[in-house]
JSON list of C-alpha atoms in Angstrom, two decimals:
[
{"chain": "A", "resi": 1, "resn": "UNK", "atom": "CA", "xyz": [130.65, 83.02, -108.50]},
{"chain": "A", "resi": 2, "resn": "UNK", "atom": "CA", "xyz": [128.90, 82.63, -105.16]},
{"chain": "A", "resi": 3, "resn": "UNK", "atom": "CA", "xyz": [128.91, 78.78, -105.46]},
{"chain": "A", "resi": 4, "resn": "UNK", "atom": "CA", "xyz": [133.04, 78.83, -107.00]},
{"chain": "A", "resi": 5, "resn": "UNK", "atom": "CA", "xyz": [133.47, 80.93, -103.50]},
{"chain": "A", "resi": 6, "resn": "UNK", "atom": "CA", "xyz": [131.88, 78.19, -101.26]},
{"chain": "A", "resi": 7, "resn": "UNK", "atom": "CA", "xyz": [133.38, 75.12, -102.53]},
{"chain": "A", "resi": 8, "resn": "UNK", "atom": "CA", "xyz": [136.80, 76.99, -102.33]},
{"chain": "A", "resi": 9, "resn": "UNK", "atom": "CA", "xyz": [136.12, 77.65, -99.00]},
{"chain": "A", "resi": 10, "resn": "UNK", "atom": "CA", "xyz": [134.78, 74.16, -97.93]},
{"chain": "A", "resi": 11, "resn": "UNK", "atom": "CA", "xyz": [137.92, 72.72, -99.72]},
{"chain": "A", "resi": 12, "resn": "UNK", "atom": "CA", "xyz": [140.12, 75.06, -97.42]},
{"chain": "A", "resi": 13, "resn": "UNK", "atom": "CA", "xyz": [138.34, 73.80, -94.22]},
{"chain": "A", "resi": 14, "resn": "UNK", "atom": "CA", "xyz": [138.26, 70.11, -94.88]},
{"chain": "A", "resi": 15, "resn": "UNK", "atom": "CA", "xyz": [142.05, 70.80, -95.94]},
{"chain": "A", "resi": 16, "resn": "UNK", "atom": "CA", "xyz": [142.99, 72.47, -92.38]},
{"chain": "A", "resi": 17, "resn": "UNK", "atom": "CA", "xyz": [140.70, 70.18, -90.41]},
{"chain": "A", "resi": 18, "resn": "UNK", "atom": "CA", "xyz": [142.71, 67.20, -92.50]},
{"chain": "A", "resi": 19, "resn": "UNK", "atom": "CA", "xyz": [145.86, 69.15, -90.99]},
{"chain": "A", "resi": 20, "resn": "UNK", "atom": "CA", "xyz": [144.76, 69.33, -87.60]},
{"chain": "A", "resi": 21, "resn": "UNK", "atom": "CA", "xyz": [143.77, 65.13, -87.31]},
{"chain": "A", "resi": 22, "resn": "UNK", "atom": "CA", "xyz": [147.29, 64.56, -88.86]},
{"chain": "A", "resi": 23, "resn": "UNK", "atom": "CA", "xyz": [148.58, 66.17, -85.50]},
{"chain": "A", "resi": 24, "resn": "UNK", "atom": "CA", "xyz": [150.42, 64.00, -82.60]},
{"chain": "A", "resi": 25, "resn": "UNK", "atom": "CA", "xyz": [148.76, 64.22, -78.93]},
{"chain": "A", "resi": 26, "resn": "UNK", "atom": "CA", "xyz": [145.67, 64.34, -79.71]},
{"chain": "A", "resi": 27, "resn": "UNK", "atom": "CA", "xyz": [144.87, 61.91, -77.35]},
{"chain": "A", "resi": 28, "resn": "UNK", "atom": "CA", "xyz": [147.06, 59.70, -75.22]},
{"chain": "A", "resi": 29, "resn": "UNK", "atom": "CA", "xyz": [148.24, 56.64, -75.82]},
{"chain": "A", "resi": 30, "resn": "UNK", "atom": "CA", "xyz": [148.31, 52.97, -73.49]},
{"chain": "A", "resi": 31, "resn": "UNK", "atom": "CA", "xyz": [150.04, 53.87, -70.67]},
{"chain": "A", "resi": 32, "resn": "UNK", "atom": "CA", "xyz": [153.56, 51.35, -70.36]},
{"chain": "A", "resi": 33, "resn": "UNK", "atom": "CA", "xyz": [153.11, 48.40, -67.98]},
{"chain": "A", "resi": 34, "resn": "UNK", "atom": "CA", "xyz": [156.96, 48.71, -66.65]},
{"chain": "A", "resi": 35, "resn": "UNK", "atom": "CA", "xyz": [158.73, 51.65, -65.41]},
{"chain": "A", "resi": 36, "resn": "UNK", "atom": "CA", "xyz": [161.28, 52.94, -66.67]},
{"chain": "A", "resi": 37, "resn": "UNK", "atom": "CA", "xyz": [163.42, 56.20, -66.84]},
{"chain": "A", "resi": 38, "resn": "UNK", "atom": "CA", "xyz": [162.33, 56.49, -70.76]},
{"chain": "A", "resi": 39, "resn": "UNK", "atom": "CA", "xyz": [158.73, 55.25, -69.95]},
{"chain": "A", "resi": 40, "resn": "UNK", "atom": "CA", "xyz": [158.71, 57.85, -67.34]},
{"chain": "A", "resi": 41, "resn": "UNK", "atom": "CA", "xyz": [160.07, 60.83, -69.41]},
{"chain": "A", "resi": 42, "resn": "UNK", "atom": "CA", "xyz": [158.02, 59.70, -73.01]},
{"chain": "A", "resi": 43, "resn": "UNK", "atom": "CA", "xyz": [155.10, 59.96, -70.81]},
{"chain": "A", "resi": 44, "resn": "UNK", "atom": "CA", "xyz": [155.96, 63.42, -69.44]},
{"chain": "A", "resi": 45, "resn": "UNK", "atom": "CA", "xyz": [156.32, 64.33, -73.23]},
{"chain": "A", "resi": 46, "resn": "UNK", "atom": "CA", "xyz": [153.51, 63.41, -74.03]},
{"chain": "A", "resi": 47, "resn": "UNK", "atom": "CA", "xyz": [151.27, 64.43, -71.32]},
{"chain": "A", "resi": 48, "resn": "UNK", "atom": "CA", "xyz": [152.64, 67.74, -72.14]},
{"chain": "A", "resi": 49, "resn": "UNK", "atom": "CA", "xyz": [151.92, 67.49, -75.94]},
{"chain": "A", "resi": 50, "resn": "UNK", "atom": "CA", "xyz": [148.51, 66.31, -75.39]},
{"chain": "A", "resi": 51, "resn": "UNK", "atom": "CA", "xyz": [147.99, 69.35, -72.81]},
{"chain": "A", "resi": 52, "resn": "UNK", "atom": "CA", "xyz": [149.72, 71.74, -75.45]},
{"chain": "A", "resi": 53, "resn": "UNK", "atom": "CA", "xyz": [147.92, 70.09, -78.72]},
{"chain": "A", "resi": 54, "resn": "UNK", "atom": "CA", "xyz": [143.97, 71.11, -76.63]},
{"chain": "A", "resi": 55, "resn": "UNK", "atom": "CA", "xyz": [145.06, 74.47, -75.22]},
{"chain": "A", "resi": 56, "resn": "UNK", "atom": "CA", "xyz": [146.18, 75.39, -78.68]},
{"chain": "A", "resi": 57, "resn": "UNK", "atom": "CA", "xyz": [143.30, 73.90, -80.42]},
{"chain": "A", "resi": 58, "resn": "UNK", "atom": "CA", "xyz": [140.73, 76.46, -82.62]},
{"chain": "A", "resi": 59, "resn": "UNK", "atom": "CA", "xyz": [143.01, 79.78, -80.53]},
{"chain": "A", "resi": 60, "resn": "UNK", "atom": "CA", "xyz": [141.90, 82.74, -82.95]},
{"chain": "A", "resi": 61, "resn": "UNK", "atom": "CA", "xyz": [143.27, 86.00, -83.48]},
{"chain": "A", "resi": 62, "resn": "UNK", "atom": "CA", "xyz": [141.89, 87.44, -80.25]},
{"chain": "A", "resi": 63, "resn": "UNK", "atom": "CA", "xyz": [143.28, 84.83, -78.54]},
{"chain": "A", "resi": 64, "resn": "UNK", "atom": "CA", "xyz": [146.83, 84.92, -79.44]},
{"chain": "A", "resi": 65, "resn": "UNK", "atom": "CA", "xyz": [146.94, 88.91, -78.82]},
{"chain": "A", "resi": 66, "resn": "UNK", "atom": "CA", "xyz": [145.39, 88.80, -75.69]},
{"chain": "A", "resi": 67, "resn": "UNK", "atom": "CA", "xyz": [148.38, 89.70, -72.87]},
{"chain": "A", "resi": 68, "resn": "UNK", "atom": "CA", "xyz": [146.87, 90.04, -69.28]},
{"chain": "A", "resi": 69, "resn": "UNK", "atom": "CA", "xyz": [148.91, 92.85, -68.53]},
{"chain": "A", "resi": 70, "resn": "UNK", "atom": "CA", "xyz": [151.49, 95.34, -70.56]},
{"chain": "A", "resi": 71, "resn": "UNK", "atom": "CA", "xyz": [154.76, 93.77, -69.69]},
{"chain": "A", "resi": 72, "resn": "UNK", "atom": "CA", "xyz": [153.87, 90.35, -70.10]},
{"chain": "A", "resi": 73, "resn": "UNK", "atom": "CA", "xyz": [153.80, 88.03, -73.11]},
{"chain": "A", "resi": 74, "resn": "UNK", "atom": "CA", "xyz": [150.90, 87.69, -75.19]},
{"chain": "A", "resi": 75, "resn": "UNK", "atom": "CA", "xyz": [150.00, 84.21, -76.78]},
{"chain": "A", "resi": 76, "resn": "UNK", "atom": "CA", "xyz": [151.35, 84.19, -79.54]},
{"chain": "A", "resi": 77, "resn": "UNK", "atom": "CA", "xyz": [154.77, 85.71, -77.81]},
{"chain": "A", "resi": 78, "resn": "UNK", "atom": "CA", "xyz": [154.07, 82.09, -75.25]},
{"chain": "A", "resi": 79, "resn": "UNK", "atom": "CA", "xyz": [153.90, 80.25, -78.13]},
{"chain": "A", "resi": 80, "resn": "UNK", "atom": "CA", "xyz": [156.94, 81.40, -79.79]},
{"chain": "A", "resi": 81, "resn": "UNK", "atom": "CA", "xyz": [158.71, 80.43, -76.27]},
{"chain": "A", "resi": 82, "resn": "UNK", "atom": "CA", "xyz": [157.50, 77.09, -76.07]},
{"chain": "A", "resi": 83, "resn": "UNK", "atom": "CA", "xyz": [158.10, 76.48, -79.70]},
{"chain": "A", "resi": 84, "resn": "UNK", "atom": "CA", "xyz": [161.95, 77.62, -78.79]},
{"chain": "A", "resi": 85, "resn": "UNK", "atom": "CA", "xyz": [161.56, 74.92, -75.45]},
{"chain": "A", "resi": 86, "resn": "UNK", "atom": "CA", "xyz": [161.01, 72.07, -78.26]},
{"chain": "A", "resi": 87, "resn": "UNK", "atom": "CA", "xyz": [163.73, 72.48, -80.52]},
{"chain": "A", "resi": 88, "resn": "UNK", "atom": "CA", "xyz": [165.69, 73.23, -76.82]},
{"chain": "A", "resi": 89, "resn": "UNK", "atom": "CA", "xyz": [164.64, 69.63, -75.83]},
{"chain": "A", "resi": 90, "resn": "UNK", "atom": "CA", "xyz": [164.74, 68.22, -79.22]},
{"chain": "A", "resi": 91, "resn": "UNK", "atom": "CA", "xyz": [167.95, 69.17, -79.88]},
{"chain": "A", "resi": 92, "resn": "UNK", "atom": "CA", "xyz": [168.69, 67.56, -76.29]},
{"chain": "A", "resi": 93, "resn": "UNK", "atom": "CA", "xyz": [168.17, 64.05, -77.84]},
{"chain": "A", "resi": 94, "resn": "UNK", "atom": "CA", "xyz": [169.61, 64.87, -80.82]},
{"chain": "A", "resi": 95, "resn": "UNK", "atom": "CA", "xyz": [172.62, 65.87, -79.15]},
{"chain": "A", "resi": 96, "resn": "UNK", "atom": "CA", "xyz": [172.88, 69.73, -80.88]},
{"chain": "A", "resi": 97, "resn": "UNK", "atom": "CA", "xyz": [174.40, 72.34, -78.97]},
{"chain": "A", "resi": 98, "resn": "UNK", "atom": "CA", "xyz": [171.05, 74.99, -78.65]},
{"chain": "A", "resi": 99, "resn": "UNK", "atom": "CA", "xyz": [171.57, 78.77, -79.30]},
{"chain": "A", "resi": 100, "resn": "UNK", "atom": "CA", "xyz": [168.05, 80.56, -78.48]},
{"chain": "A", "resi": 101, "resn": "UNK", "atom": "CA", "xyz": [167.62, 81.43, -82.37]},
{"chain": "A", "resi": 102, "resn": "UNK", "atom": "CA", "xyz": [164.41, 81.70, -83.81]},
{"chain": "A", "resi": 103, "resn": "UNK", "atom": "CA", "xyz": [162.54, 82.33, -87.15]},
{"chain": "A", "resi": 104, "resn": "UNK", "atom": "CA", "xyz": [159.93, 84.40, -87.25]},
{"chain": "A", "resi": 105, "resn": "UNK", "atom": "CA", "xyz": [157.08, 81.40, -87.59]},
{"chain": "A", "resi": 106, "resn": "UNK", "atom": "CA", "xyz": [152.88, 81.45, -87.98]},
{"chain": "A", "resi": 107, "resn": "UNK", "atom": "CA", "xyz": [150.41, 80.47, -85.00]},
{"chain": "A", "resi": 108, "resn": "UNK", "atom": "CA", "xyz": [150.15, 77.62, -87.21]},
{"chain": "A", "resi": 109, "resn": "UNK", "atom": "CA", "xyz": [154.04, 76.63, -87.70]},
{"chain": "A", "resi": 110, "resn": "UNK", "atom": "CA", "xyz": [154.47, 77.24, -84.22]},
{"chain": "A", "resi": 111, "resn": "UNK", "atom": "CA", "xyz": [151.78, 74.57, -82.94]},
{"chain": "A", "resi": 112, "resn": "UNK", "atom": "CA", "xyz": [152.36, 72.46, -85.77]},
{"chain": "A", "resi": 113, "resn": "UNK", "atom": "CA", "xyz": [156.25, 72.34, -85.09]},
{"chain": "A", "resi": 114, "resn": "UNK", "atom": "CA", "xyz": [155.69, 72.51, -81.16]},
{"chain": "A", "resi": 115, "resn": "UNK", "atom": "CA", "xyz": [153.96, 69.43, -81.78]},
{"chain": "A", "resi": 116, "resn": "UNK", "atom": "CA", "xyz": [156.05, 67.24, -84.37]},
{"chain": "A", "resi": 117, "resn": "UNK", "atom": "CA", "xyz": [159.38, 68.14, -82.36]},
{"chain": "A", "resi": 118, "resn": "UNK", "atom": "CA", "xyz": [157.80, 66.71, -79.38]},
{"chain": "A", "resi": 119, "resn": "UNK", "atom": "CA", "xyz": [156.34, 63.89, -81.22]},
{"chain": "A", "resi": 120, "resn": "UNK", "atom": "CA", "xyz": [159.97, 62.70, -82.53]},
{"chain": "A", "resi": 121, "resn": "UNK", "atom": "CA", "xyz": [161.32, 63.12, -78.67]},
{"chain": "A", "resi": 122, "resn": "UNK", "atom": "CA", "xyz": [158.82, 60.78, -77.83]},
{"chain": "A", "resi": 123, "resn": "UNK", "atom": "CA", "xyz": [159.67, 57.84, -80.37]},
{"chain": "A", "resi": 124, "resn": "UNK", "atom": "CA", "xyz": [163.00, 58.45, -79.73]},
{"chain": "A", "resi": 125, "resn": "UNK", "atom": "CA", "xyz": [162.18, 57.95, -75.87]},
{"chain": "A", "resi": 126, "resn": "UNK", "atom": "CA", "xyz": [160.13, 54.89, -77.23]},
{"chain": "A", "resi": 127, "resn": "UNK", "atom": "CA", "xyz": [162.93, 53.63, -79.34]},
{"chain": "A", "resi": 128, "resn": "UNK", "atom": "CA", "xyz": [164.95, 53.40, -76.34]},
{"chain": "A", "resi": 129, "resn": "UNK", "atom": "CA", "xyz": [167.29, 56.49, -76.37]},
{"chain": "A", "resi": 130, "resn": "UNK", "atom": "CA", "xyz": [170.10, 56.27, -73.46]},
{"chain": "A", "resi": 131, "resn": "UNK", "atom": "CA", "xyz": [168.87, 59.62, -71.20]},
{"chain": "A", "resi": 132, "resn": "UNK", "atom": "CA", "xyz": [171.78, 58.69, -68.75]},
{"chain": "A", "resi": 133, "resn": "UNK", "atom": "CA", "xyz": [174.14, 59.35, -71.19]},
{"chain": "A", "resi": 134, "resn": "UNK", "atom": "CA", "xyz": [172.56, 62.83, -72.53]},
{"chain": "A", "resi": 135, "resn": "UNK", "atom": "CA", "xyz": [173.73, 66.69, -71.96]},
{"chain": "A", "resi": 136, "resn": "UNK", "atom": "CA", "xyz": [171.45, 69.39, -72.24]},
{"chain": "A", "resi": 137, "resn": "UNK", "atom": "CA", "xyz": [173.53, 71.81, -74.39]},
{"chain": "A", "resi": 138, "resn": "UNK", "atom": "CA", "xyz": [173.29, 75.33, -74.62]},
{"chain": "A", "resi": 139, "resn": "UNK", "atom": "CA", "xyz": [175.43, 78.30, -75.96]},
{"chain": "A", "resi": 140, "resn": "UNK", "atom": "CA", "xyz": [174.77, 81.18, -74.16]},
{"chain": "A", "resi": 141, "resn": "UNK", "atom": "CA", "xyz": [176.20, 84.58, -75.66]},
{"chain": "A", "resi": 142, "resn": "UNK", "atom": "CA", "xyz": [178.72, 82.40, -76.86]},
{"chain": "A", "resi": 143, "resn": "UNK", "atom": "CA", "xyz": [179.26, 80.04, -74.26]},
{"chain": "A", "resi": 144, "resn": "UNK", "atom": "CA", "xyz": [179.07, 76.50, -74.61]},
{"chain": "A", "resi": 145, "resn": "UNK", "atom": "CA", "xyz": [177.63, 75.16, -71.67]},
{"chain": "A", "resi": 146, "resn": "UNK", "atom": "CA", "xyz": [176.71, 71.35, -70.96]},
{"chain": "A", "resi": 147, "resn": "UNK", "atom": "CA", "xyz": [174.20, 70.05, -68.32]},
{"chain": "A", "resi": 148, "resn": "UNK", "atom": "CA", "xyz": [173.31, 66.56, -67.71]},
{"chain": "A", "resi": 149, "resn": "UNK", "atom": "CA", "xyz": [170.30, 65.63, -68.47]},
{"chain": "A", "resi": 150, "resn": "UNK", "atom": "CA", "xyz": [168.05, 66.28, -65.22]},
{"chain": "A", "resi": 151, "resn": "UNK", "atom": "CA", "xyz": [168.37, 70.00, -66.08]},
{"chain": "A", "resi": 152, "resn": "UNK", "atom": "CA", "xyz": [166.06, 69.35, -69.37]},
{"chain": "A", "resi": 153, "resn": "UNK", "atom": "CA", "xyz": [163.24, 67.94, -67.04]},
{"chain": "A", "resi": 154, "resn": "UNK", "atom": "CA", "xyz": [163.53, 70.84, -64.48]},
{"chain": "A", "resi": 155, "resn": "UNK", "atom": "CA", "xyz": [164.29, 73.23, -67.45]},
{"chain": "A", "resi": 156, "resn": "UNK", "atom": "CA", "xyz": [162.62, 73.07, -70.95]},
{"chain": "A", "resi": 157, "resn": "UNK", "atom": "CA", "xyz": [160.20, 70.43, -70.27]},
{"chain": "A", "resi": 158, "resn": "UNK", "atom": "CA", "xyz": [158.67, 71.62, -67.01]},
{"chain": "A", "resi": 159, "resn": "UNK", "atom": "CA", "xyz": [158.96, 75.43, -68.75]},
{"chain": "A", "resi": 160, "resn": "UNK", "atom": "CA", "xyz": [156.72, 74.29, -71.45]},
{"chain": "A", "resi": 161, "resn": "UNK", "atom": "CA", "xyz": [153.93, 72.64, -69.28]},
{"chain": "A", "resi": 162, "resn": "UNK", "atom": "CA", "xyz": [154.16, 75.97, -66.90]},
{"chain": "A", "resi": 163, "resn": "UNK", "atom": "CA", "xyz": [153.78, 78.03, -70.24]},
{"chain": "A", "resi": 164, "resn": "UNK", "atom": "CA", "xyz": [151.30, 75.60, -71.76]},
{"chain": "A", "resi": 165, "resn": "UNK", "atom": "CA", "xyz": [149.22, 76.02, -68.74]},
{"chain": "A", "resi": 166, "resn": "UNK", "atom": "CA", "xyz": [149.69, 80.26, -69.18]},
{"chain": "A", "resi": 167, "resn": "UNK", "atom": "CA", "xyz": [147.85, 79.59, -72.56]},
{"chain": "A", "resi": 168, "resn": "UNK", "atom": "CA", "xyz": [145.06, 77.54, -71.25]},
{"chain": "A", "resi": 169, "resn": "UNK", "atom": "CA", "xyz": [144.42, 81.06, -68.57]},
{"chain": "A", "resi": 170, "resn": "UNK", "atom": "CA", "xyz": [144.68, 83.37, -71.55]},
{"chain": "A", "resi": 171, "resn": "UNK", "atom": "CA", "xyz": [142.78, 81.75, -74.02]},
{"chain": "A", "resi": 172, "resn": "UNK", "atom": "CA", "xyz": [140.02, 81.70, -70.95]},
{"chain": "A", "resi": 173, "resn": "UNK", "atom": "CA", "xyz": [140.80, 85.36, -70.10]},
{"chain": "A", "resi": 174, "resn": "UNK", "atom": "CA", "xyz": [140.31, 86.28, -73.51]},
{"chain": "A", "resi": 175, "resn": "UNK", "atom": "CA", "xyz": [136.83, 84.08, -74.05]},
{"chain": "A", "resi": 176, "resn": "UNK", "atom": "CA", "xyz": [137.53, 81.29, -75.32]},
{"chain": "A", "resi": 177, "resn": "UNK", "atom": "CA", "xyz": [138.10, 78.68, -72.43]},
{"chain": "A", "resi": 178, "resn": "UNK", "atom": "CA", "xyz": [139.48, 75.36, -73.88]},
{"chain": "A", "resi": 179, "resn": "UNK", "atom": "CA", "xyz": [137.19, 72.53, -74.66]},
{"chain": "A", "resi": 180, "resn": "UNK", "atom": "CA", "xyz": [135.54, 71.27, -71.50]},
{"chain": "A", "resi": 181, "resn": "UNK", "atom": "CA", "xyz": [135.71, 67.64, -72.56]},
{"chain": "A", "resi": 182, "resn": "UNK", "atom": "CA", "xyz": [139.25, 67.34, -72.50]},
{"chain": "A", "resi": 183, "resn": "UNK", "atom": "CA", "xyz": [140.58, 65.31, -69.54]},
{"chain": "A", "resi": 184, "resn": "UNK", "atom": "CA", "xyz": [143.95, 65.64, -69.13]},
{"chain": "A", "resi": 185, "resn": "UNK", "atom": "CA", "xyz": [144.10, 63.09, -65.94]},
{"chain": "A", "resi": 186, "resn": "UNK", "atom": "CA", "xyz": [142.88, 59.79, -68.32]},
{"chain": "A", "resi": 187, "resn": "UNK", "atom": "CA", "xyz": [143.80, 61.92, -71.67]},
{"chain": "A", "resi": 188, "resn": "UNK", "atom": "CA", "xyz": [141.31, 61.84, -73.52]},
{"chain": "A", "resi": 189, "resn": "UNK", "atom": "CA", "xyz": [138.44, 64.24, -74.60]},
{"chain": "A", "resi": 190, "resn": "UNK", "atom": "CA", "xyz": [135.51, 62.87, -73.79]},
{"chain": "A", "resi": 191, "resn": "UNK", "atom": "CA", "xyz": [132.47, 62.27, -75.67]}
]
């Protein structure tokens, strides 16, 4: 029985560490050799989902309970947020009207999602997508409101590298600082 328990376990761990190298932004990509508005803005996107993918890496249950005071957010509560900030700027390029509801998701749906939505903003960015042309959309206690699109780059985008960065403090707060090979100037974690 003790041998049936390991294997099941060692089948579980290759299984979620299989998961985990399936995940976008793990590293950073070539950097473009022209500006462009969309070369500009795909890298912001993923400069922040390489930032988000490491400060989310291996967080444990300490980690995303950990608030640093009473009235703020924990991490998991941050995480839920900037999950809400992706489907807010995914739903940008898409062109969807966004209404602030939200599932009820795991630590793991959360990153994993965080991380795909931002990963399909940034082929879309790749794949040309006309920015000038886009509204940030929003229904507010039902209000339909309509931005253009500098409001998702001082909005949802910056939001979720300020909140990104709140997880990186926690997760350091609570003991368990994120891995100090990860570079996010060259992005890349080093060997």
């Amino acid at each position: 029985m003790k041998k049936f328990l390991i294997v099941i376990l060692t089948i579980i761990s290759i299984n979620v560490s299989a998961q985990n190298d399936n995940l976008p932004f793990k590293e950073l990509g070539a950097y473009s050799e022209e500006f462009s508005p969309n070369n500009i803005v795909a890298r912001m996107i993923e400069g922040l989902g390489y930032r988000f993918y490491w400060a989310t890496e291996s967080l444990t249950d300490k980690d995303l309970k950990y608030k640093p005071s009473e009235d703020s957010r924990s991490s998991l509560q941050t995480l839920e947020h900037i999950y809400g900030l992706s489907v807010f700027i995914l739903y940008t390029f898409e062109g969807k009207e966004y209404d602030f509801s939200q599932d009820e998701m795991t630590f793991t749906e959360l990153r994993n999602g965080t991380l795909k939505n931002l990963k399909i903003v940034y082929d879309m960015l790749n794949e040309n997508a006309d920015i000038s042309q886009m509204q940030v959309r929003l229904n507010l206690n039902g209000q339909s409101l309509a931005f253009p699109f500098w409001n998702a780059i001082n909005g949802p985008i910056s939001d979720s590298l300020w909140h990104t960065g709140q997880i990186v403090s926690f997760r350091r707060a609570s003991g368990n600082p994120i891995n100090p090979k990860v570079n996010v100037f060259i992005g890349k974690t080093m060997e």
